[in-house]
PDB file of C-alpha atoms in Angstrom:
ATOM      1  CA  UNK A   1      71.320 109.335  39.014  1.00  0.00           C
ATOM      2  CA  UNK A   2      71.180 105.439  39.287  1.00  0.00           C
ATOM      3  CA  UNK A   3      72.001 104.295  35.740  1.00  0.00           C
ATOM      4  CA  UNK A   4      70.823 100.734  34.093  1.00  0.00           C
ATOM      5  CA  UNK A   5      72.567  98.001  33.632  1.00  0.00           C
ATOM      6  CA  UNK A   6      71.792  98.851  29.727  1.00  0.00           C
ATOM      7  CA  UNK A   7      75.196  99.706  28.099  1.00  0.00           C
ATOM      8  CA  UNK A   8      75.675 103.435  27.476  1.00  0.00           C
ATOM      9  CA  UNK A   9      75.488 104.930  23.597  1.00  0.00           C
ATOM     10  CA  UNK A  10      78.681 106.987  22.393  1.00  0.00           C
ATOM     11  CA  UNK A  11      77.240 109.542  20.141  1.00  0.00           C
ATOM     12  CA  UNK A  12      80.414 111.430  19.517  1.00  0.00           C
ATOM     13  CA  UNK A  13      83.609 112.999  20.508  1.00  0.00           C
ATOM     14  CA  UNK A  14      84.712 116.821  20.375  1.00  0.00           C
ATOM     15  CA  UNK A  15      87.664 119.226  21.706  1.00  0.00           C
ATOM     16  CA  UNK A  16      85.857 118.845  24.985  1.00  0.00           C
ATOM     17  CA  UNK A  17      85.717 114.835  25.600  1.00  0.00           C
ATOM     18  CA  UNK A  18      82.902 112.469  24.780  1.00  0.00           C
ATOM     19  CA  UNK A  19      79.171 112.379  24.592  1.00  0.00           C
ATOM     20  CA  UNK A  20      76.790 109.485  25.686  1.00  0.00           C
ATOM     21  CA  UNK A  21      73.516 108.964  25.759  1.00  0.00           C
ATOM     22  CA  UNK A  22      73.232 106.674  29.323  1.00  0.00           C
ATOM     23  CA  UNK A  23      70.123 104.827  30.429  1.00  0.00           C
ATOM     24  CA  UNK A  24      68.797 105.390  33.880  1.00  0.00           C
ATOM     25  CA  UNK A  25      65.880 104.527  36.546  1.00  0.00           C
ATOM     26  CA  UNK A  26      64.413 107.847  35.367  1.00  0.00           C
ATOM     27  CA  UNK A  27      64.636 107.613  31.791  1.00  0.00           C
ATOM     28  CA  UNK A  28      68.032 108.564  29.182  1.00  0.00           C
ATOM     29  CA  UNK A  29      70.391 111.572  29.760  1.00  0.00           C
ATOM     30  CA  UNK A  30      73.174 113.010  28.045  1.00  0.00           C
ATOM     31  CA  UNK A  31      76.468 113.051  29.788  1.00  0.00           C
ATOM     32  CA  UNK A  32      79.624 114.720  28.595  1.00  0.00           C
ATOM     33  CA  UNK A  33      82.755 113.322  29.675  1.00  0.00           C
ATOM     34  CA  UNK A  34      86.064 114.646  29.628  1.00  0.00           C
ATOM     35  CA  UNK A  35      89.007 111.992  28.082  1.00  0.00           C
ATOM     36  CA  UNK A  36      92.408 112.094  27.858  1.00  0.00           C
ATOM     37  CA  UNK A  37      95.216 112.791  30.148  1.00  0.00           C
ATOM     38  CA  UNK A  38      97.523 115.500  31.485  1.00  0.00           C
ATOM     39  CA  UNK A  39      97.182 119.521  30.511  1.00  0.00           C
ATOM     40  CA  UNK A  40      94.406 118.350  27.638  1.00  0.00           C
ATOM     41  CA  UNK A  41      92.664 116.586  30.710  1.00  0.00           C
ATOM     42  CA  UNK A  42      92.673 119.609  32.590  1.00  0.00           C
ATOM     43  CA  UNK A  43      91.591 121.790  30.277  1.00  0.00           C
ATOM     44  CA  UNK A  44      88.944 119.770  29.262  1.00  0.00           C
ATOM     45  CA  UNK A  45      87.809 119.760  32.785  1.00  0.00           C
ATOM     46  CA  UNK A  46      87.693 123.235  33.172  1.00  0.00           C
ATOM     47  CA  UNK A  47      85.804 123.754  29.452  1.00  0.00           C
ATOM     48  CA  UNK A  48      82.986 121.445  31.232  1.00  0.00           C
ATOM     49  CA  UNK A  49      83.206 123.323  34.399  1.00  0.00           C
ATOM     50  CA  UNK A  50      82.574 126.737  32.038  1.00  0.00           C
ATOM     51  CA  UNK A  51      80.253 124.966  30.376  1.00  0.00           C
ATOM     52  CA  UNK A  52      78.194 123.832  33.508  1.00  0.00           C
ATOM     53  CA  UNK A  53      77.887 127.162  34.884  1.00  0.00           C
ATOM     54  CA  UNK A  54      76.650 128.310  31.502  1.00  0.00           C
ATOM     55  CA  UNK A  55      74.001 125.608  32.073  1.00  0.00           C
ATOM     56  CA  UNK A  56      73.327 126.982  35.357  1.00  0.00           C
ATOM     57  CA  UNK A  57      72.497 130.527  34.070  1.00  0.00           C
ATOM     58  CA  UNK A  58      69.674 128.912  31.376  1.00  0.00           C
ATOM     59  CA  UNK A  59      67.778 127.307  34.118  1.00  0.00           C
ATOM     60  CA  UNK A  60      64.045 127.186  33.049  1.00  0.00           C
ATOM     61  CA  UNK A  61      64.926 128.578  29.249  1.00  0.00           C
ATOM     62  CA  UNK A  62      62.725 127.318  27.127  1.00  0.00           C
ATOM     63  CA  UNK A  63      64.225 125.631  24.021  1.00  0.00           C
ATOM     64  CA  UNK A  64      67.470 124.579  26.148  1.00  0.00           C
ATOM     65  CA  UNK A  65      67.627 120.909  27.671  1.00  0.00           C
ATOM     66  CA  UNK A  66      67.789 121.292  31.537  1.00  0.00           C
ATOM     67  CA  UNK A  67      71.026 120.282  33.468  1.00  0.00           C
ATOM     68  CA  UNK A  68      70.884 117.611  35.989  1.00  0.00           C
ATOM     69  CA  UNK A  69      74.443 118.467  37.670  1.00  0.00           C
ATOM     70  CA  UNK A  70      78.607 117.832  37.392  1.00  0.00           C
ATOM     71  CA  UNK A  71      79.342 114.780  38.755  1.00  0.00           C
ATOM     72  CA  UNK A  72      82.916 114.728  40.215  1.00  0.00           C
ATOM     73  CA  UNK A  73      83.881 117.423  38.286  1.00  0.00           C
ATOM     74  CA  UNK A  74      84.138 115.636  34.805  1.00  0.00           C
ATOM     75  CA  UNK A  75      80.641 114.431  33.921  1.00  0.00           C
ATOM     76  CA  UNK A  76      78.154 117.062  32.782  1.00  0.00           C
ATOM     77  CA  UNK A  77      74.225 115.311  32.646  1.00  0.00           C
ATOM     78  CA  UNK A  78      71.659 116.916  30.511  1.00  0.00           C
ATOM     79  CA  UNK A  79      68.252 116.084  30.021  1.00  0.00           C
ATOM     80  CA  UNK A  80      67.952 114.063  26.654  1.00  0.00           C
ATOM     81  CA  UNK A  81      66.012 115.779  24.369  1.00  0.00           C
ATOM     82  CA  UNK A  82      65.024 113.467  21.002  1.00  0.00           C
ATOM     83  CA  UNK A  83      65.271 114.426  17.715  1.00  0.00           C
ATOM     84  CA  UNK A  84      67.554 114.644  14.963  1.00  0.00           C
ATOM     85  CA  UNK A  85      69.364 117.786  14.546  1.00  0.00           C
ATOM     86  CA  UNK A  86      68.987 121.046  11.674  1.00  0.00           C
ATOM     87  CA  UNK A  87      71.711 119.315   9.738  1.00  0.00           C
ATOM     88  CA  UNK A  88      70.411 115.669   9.838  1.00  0.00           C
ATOM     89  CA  UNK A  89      66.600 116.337   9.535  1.00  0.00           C
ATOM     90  CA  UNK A  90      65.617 113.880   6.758  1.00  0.00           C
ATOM     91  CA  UNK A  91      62.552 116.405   5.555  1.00  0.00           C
ATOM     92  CA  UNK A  92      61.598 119.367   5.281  1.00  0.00           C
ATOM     93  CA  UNK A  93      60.353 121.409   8.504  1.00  0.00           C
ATOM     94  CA  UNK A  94      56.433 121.247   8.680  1.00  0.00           C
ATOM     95  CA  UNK A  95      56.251 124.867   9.514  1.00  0.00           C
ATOM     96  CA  UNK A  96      59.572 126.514   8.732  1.00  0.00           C
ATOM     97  CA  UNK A  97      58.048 130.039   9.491  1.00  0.00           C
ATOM     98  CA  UNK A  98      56.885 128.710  13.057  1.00  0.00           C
ATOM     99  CA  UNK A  99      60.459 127.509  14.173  1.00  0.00           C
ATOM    100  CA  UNK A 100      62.400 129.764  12.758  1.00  0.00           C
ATOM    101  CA  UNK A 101      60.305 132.547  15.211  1.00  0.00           C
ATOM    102  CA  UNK A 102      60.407 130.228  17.894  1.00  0.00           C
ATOM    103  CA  UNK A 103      63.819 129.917  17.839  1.00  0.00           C
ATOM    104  CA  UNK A 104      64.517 133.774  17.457  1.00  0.00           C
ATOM    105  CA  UNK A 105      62.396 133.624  20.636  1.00  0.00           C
ATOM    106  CA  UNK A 106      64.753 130.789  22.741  1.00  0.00           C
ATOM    107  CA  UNK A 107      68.031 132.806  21.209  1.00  0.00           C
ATOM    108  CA  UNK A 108      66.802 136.128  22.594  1.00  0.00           C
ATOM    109  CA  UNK A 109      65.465 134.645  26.047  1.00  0.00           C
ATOM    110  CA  UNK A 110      69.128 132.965  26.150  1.00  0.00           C
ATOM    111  CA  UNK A 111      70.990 136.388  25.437  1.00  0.00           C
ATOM    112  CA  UNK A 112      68.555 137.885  28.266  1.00  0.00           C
ATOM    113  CA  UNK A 113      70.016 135.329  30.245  1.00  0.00           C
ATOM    114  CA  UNK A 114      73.052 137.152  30.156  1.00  0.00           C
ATOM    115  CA  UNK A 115      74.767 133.754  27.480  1.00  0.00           C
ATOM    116  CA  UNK A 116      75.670 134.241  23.998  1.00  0.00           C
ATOM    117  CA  UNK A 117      75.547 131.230  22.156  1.00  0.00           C
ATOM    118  CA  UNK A 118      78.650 131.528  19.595  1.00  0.00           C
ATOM    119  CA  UNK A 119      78.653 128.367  17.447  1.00  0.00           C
ATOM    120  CA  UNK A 120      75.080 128.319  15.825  1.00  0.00           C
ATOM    121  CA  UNK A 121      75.932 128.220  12.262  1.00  0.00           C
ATOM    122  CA  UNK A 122      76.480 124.828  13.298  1.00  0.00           C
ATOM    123  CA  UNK A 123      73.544 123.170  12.541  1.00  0.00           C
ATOM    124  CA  UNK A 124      74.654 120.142  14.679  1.00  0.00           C
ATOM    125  CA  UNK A 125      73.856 122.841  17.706  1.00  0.00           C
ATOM    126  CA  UNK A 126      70.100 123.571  16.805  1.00  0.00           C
ATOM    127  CA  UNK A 127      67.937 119.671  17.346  1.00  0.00           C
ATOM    128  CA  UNK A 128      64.340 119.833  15.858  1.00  0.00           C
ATOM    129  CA  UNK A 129      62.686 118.198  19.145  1.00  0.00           C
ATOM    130  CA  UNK A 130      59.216 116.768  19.574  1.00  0.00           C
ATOM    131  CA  UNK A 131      56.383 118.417  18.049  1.00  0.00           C
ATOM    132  CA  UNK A 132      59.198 120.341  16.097  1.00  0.00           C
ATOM    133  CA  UNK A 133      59.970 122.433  18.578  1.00  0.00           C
ATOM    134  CA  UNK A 134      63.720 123.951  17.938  1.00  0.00           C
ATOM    135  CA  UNK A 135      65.937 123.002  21.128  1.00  0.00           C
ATOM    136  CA  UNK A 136      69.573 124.709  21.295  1.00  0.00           C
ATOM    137  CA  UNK A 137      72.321 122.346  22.638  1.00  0.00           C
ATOM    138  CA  UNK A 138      76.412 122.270  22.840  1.00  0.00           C
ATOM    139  CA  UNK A 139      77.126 125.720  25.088  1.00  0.00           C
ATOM    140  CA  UNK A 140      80.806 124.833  25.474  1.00  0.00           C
ATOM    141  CA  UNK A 141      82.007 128.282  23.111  1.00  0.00           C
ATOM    142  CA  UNK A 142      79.165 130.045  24.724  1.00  0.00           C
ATOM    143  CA  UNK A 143      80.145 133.652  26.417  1.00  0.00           C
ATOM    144  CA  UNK A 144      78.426 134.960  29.479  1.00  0.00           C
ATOM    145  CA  UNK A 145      78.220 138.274  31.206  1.00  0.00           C
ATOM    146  CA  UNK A 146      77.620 137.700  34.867  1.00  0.00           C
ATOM    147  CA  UNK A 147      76.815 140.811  36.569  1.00  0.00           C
ATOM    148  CA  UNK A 148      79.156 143.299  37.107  1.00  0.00           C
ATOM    149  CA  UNK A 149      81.236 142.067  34.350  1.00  0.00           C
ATOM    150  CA  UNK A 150      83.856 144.378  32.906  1.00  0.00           C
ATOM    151  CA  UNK A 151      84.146 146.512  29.248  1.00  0.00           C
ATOM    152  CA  UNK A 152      85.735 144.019  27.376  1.00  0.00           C
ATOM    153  CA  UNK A 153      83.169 141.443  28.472  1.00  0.00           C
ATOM    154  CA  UNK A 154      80.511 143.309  27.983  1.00  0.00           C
ATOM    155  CA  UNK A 155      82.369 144.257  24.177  1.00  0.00           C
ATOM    156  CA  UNK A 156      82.833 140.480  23.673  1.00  0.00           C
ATOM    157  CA  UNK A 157      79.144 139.442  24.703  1.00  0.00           C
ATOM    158  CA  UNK A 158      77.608 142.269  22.461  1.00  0.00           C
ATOM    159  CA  UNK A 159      79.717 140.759  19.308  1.00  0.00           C
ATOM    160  CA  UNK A 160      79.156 137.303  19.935  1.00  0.00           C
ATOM    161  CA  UNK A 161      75.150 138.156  20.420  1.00  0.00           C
ATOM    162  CA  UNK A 162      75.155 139.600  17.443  1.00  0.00           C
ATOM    163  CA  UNK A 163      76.941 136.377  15.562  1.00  0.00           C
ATOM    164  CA  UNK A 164      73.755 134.145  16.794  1.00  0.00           C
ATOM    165  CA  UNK A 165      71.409 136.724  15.535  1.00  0.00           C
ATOM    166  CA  UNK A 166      73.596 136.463  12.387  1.00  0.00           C
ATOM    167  CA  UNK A 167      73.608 132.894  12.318  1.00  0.00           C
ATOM    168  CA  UNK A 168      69.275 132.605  12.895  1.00  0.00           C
ATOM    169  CA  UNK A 169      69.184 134.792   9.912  1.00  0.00           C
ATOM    170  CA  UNK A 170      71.317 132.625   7.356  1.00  0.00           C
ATOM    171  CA  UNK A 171      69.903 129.474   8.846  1.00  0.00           C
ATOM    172  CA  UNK A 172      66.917 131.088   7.888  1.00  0.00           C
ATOM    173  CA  UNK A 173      67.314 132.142   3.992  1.00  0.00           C
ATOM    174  CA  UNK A 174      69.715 129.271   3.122  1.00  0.00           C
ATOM    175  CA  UNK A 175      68.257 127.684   0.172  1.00  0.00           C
ATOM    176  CA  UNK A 176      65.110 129.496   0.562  1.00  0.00           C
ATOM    177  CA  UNK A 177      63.797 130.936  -2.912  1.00  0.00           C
ATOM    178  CA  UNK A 178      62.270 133.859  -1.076  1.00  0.00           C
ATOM    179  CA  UNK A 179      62.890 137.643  -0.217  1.00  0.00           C
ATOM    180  CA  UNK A 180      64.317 138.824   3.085  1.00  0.00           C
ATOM    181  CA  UNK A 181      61.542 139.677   5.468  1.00  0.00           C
ATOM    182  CA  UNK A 182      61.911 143.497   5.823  1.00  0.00           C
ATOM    183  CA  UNK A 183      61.630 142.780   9.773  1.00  0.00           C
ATOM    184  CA  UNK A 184      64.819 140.495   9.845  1.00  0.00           C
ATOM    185  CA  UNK A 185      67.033 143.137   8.582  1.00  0.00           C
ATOM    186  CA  UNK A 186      67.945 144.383  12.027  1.00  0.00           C
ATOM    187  CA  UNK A 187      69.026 140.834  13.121  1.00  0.00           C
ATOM    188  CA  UNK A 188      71.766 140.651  10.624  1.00  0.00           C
ATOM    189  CA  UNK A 189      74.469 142.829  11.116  1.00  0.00           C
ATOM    190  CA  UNK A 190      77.511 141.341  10.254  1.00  0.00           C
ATOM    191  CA  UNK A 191      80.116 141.831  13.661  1.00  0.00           C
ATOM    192  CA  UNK A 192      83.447 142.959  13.917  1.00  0.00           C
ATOM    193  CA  UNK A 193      84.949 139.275  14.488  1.00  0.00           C
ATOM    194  CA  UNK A 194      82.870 138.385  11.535  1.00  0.00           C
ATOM    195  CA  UNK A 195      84.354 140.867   8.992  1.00  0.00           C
ATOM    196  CA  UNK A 196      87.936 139.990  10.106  1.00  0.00           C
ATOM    197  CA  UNK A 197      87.111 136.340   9.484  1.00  0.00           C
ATOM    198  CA  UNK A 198      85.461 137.321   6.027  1.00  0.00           C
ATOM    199  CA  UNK A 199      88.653 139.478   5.066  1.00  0.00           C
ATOM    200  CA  UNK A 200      90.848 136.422   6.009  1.00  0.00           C
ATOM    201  CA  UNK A 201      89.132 134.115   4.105  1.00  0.00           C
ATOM    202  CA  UNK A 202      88.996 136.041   0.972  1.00  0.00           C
ATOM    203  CA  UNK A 203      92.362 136.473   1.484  1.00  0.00           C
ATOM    204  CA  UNK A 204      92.992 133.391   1.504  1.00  0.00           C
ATOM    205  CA  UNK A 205      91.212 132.126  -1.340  1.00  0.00           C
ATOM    206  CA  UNK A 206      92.613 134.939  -3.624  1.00  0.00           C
ATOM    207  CA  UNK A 207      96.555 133.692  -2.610  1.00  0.00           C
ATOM    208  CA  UNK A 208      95.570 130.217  -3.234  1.00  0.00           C
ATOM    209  CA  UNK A 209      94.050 130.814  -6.044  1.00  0.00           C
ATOM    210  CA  UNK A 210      96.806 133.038  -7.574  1.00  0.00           C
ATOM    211  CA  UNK A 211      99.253 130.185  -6.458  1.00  0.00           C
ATOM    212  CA  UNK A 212      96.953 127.317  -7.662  1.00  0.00           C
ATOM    213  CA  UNK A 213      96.570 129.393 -11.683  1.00  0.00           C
ATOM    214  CA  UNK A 214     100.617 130.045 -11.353  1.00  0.00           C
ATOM    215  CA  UNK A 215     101.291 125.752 -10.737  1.00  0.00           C
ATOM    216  CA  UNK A 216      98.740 125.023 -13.685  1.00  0.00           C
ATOM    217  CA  UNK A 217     101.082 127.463 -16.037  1.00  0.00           C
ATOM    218  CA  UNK A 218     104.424 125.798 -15.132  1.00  0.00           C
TER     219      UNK A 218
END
């Protein structure tokens, strides 16, 4: 990858380093870079290395940018895919129907990949690309199941499956004045992990609540 003398684009920072958009001979790329120093370093590294050889497993999956390698261990280069993402599209999809089954269709090729996504009620994780194609990025939660893998990763891959398939369905129905598709039913059933979050949070709410109604009396 020979890059341009053109001055790379920070696009943002997360818990695994930065993102850039760099300029090269063969057109831009996305390149994750881990920052910092010491243990967070280190563990940044090996989040990119995980995340690489997630990358690796979704080679030639449609709807997932293509990766171009890890250069010394602490640069991951995607192919640059344009277009804003679910969250920052400025108008309404031209044919919501269309990519919402297209991307049921890159989510399931990804699980028969043997990757769980784990992070797409994010809608900073789903881009609408050209032609307004959906396009999943940002794979550094996902779980895999590599052959051969044991119970509890097989347990862990099942329940974080079934959070995307969660996840496609709200995306789906949020706002949307319409009835559930009968067919979409069997996507959404809510996972263990899931209910234990929900049970937390309402938890939550109700002691802060409680406290909250108890300072407004005083």
């Amino acid at each position: 990858m020979q890059q341009t003398a053109a001055a790379s684009v920070l696009l943002g920072q997360g818990y695994q380093g930065a993102v850039y958009r760099v300029e090269t001979d063969d057109g831009p790329v996305i390149v994750k870079k881990v920052i910092g120093r010491g243990l967070l370093r280190s563990l940044r590294r090996a989040m990119l290395r995980r995340e690489h050889a997630v990358y690796q497993r979704l080679a030639g999956v449609n709807g997932v940018p293509g990766c171009r390698g890890l250069l010394g261990g602490e640069e991951l280069v995607l192919d640059y895919v344009p277009g804003p993402s679910l969250r920052e599209a400025d108008r309404p999809l031209a044919d919501r129907g269309r990519f919402f089954d297209e991307l049921l269709a890159i989510i399931q090729a990804v699980h028969a990949a043997g990757v769980a996504h784990g992070d797409l009620k994010r809608k900073d994780n789903i881009l609408v690309g050209p032609g307004g194609h959906p396009v999943l990025i940002d794979f550094g939660t996902a779980v895999a199941m590599p052959p051969g893998a044991g119970a509890w990763r097989r347990w862990l891959f099942r329940q974080v499956a079934r959070i995307d398939l969660n996840a496609w369905v709200k995306l789906k129905y949020q706002r949307q004045d319409m009835p559930m598709d009968p067919g979409d039913l069997q996507y959404y059933r809510p996972s263990w992990l899931e209910r234990t979050a929900r049970l937390v949070r309402r938890t939550w709410r109700k002691l802060t609540l409680r406290s909250h109604r108890r300072d407004r009396r005083r």
